[in-house]
Coordinates of C-alpha atoms and ligand atoms in Angstrom, one line a residue:
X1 CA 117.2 136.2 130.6
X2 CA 118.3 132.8 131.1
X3 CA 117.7 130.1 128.3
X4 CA 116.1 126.8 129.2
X5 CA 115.9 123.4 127.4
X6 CA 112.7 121.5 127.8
X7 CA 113.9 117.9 126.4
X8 CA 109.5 117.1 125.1
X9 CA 106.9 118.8 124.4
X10 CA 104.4 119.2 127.9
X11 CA 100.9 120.0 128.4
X12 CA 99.4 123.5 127.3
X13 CA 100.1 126.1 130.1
X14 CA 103.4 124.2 131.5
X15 CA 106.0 126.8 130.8
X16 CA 104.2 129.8 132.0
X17 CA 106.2 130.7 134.6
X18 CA 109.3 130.3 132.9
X19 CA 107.6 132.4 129.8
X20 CA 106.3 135.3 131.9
X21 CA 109.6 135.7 133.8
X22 CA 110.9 135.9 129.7
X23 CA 113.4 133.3 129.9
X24 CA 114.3 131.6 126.6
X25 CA 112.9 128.6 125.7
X26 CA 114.1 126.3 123.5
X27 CA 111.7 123.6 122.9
X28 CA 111.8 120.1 121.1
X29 CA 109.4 120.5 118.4
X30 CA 109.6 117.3 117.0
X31 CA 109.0 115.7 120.6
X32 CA 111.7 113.0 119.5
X33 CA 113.6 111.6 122.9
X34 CA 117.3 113.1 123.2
X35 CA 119.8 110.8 123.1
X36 CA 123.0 111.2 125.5
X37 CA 124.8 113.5 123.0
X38 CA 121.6 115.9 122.6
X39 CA 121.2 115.7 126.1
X40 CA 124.7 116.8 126.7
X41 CA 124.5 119.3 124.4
X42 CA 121.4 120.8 125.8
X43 CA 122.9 120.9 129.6
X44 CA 126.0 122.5 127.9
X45 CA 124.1 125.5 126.0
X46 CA 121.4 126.0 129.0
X47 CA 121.1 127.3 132.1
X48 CA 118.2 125.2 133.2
X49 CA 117.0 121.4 132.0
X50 CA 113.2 121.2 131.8
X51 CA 113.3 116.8 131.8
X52 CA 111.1 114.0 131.5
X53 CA 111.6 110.9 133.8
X54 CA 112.9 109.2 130.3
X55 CA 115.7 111.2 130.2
X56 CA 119.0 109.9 131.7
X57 CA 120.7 113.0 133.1
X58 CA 124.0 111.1 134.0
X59 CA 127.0 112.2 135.2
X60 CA 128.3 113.1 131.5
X61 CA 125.2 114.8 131.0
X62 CA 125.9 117.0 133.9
X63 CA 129.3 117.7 133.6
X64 CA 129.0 118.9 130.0
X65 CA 127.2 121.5 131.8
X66 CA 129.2 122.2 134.3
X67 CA 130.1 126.1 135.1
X68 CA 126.7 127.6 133.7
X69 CA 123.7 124.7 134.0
X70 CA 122.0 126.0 137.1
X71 CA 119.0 123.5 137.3
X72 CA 117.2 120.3 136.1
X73 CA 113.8 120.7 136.7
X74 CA 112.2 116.7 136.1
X75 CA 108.5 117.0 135.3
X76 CA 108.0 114.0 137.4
X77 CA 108.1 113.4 141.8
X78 CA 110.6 110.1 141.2
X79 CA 114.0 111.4 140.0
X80 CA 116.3 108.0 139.8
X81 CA 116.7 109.2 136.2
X82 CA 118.9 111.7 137.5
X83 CA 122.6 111.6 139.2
X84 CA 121.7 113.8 142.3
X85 CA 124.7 113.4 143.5
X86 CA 126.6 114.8 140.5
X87 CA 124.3 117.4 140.1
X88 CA 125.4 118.3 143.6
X89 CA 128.9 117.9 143.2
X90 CA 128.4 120.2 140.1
X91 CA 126.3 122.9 142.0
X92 CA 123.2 122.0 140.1
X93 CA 120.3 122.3 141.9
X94 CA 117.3 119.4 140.8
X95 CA 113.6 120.1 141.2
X96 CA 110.7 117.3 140.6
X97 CA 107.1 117.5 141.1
X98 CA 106.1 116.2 144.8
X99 CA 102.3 116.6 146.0
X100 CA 101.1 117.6 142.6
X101 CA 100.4 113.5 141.1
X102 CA 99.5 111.6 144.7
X103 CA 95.4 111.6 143.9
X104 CA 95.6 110.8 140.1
X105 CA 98.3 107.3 141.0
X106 CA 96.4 106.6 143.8
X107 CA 93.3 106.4 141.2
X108 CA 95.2 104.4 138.9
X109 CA 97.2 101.7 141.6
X110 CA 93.1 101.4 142.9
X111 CA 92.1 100.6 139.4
X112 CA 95.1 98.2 138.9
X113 CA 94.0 96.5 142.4
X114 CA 90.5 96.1 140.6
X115 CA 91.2 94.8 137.7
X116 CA 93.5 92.0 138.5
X117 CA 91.8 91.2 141.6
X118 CA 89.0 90.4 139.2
X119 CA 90.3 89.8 136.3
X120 CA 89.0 92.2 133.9
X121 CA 91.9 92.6 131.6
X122 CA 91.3 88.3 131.0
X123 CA 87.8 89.0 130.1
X124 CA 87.2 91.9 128.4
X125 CA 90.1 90.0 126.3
X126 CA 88.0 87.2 125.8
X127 CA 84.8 89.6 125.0
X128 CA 87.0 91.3 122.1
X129 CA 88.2 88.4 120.5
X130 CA 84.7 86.9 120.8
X131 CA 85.6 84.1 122.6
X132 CA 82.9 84.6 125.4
X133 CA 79.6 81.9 124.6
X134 CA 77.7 83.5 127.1
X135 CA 77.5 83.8 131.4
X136 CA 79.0 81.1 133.2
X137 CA 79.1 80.2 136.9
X138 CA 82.5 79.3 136.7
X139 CA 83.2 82.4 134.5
X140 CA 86.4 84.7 135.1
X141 CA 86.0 84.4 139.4
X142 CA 88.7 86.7 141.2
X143 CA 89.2 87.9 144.5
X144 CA 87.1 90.3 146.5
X145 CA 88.7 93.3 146.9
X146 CA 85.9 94.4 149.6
X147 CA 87.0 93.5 153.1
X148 CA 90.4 91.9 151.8
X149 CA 93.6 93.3 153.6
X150 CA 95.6 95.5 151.5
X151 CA 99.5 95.6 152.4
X152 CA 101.4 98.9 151.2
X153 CA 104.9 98.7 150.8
X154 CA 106.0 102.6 151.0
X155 CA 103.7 105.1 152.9
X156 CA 104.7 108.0 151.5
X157 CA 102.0 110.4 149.9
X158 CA 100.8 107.9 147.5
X159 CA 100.6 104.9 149.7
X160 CA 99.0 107.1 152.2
X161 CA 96.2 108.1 149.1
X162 CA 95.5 104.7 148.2
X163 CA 95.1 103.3 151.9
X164 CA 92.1 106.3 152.2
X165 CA 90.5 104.7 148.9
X166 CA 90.7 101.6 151.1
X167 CA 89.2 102.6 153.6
X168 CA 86.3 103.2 151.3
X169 CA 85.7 99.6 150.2
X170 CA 86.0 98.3 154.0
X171 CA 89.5 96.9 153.2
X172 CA 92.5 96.7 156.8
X173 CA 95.5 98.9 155.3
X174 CA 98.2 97.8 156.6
X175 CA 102.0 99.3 155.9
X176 CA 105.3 98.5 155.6
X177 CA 108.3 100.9 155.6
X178 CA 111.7 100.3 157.3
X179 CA 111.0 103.6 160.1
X180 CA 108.6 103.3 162.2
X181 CA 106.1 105.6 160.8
X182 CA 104.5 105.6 164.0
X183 CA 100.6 105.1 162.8
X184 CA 98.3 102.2 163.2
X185 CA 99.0 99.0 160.6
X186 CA 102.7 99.8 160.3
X187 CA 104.3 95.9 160.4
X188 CA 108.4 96.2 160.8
X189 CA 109.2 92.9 158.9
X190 CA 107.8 92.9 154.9
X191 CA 108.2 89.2 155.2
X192 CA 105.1 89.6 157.5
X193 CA 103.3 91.7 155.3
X194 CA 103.6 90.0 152.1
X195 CA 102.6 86.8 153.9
X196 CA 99.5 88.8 155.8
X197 CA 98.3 90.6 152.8
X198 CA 95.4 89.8 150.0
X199 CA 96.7 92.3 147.7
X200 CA 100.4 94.2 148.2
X201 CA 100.6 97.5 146.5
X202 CA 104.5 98.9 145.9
X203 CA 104.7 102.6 146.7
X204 CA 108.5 103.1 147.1
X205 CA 111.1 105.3 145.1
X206 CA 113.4 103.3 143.4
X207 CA 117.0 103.4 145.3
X208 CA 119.9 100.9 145.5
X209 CA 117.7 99.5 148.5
X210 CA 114.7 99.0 146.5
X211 CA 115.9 97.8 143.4
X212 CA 114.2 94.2 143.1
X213 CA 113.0 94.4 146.9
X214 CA 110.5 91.9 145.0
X215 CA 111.9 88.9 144.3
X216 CA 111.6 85.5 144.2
X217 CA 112.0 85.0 148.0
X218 CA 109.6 87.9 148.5
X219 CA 107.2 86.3 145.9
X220 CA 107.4 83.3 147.5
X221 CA 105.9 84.6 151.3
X222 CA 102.7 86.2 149.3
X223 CA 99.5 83.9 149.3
X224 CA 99.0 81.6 146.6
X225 CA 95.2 84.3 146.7
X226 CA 97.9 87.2 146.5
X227 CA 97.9 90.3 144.2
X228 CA 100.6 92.1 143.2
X229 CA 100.1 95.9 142.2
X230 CA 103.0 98.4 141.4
X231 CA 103.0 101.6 140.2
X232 CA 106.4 102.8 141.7
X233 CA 109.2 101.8 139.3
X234 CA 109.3 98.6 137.3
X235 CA 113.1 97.8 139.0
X236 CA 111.5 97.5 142.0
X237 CA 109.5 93.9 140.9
X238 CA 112.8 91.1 139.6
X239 CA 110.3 90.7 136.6
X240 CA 111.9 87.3 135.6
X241 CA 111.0 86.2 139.3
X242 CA 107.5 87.7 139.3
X243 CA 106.4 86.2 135.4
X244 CA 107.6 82.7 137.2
X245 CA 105.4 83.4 140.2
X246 CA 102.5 84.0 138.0
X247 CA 103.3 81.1 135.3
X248 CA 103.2 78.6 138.6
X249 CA 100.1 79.9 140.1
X250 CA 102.2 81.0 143.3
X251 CA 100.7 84.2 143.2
X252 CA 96.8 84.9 142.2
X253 CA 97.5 88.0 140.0
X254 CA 99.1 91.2 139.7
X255 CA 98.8 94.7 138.0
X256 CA 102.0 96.8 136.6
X257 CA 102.0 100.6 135.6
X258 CA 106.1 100.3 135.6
X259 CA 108.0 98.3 134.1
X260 CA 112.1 97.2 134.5
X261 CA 113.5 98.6 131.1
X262 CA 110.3 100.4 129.7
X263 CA 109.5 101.0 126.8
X264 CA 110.2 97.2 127.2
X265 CA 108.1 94.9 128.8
X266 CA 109.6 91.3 129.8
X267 CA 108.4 88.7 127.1
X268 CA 107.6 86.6 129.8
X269 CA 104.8 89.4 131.6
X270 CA 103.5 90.1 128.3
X271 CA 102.8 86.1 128.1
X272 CA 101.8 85.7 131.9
X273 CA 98.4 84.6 132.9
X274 CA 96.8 87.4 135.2
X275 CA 98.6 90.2 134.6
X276 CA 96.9 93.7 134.1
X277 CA 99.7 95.8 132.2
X278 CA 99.9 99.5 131.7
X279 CA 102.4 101.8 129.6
X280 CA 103.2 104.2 133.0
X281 CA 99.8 106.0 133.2
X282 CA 99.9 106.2 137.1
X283 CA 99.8 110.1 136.8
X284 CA 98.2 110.4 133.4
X285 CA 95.5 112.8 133.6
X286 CA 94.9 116.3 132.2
X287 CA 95.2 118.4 134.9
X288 CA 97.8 116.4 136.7
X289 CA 100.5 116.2 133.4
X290 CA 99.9 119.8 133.6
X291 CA 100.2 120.5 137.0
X292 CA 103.6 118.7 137.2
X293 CA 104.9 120.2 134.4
X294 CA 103.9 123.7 135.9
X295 CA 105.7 122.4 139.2
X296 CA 108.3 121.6 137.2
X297 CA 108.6 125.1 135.4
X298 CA 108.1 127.1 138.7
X299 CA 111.3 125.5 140.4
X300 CA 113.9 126.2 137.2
X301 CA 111.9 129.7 137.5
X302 CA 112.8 129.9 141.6
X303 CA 116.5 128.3 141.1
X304 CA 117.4 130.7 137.6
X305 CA 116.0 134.0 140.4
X306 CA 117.9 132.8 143.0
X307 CA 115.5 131.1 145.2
X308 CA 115.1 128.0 146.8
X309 CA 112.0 125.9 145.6
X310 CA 110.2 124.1 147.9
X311 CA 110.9 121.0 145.5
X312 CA 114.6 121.0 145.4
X313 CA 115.7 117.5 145.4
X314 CA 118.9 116.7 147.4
X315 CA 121.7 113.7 147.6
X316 CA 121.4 113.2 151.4
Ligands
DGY1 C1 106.6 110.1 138.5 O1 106.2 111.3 138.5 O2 107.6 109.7 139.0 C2 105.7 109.1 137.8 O3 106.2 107.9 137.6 C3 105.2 109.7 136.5 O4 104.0 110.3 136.8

């Protein structure tokens, strides 16, 4: 029996696989973040990590564990929140939750694309606070979403889901990724596809690469029509650059699950004109939370039996 440290509480049915194969669970019931010092403590007194994407499993983390911490599991398919490559160094295997969240951020990047294409989150605004006197022509006009062309930076599993919704409301799909993928609308340069697209939609993991990939250079080759959607990870967008963008009228909109220091959110976004903003709902459904969570729980489960999990995470 092994004992294993889920850092929050997660959705009903989660730990069965670590429960039936009667490890020992030792779970936060006050759902309170860890700091760095619970955190360490918890990787020293467990052989696995059950994590959250809000937990930063460092290199101190990990070490504090080192000798008997066999696995983080992160209930989430990004992992930047955890130092691979120290978990390597340290023989600790990491797990996340690929496959299981692709459909349900797909929805939610589509409904993003939506809404500040057309400027709902303006005026159902307006319609609360009863500043709406009645239909005008003039009223709230966005861009059409039907027939625009939708650039994807990333085309991963996600990117890939939302380009098939696309296809649905007669949109051309076009991708960027530095490989050639090898499939029709892949453009090398992302110059070319900012500058191409009506609405750009950020489906990359967040690396040393991609860290602001977005800024004000970037920004600055979309259309003035342009919408910017991300639900990847906030570091991805230089916020500062993207709140200018928006403030000038250089870009037409743009819609953010992710945000650069969350819980955060840049003064400047929260005060930007045309900007959808979400708390990092991308994968937020019922069956989804609970799926990763299970995912999650079935690789600490493979790594603490001695197997390899088909979502073991590694520093290459
Ligand atoms: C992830 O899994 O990486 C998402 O950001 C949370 O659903």
């Amino acid at each position: 029996m092994a004992r294993v440290t889920v850092t929050r509480r997660l959705p009903d049915g989660g730990l069965d696989s670590l429960r039936v194969a009667g490890h020992e669970l030792v779970e936060n019931a006050r759902d309170h973040p860890f700091d760095a010092a619970q955190l360490a403590d918890a990787a020293r007194t467990s052989d696995a990590l059950v994590c959250l994407l809000t937990d930063r499993i460092d290199r101190a983390v990990l070490e504090a564990g080192a000798g008997h911490l066999r696995v983080v599991a992160n209930v989430a398919v990004g992992y930047d929140n955890v130092d691979v490559r120290a978990a390597t160094d340290l023989g600790i295997a990491v797990c996340n939750t690929p496959g299981v969240l692709d459909e349900t951020t797909a929805d939610l990047a589509f409904l993003l694309i939506l809404a500040a294409a057309r400027l709902a989150h303006d005026a159902e605004a307006d319609l609360r606070a009863g500043r709406w006197a009645g239909w005008g022509i003039l009223q709230y006009l966005g861009q059409d979403v039907h027939g625009a062309t939708l650039g994807l930076v990333g085309y991963g599993r996600i990117g890939k889901a939302v380009a098939r919704r696309a296809t649905g409301f007669g949109m051309n799909v076009a991708h960027h990724t530095r490989h050639d993928t090898g499939l029709p609308g892949w453009v090398p340069e992302l110059d070319r596809l900012l500058a191409e697209s009506d609405i750009v939609s950020l489906h990359v993991p967040l690396t040393h690469e991609s860290r602001h990939l977005i800024g004000t250079a970037e920004l600055a080759r979309m259309k003035q029509s342009g919408v910017l959607v991300n639900t990847s990870r906030g570091p991805v967008i230089d916020e500062e650059a993207l709140a200018a963008a928006l403030e000038a009228g250089t870009i037409f909109a743009a819609g953010l699950d992710v945000f650069e220091h969350e819980p955060e959110v840049h003064p400047r976004l929260l005060a930007a004109p045309r900007a959808v903003l979400l708390p990092h709902v991308g994968s937020a459904s019922i069956a989804t939370r609970t799926r990763m969570a299970q995912v999650a729980s079935e690789g600490a489960r493979a790594v603490l039996a001695g197997e390899t999990p088909p979502n073991l995470v590694t520093s290459g």
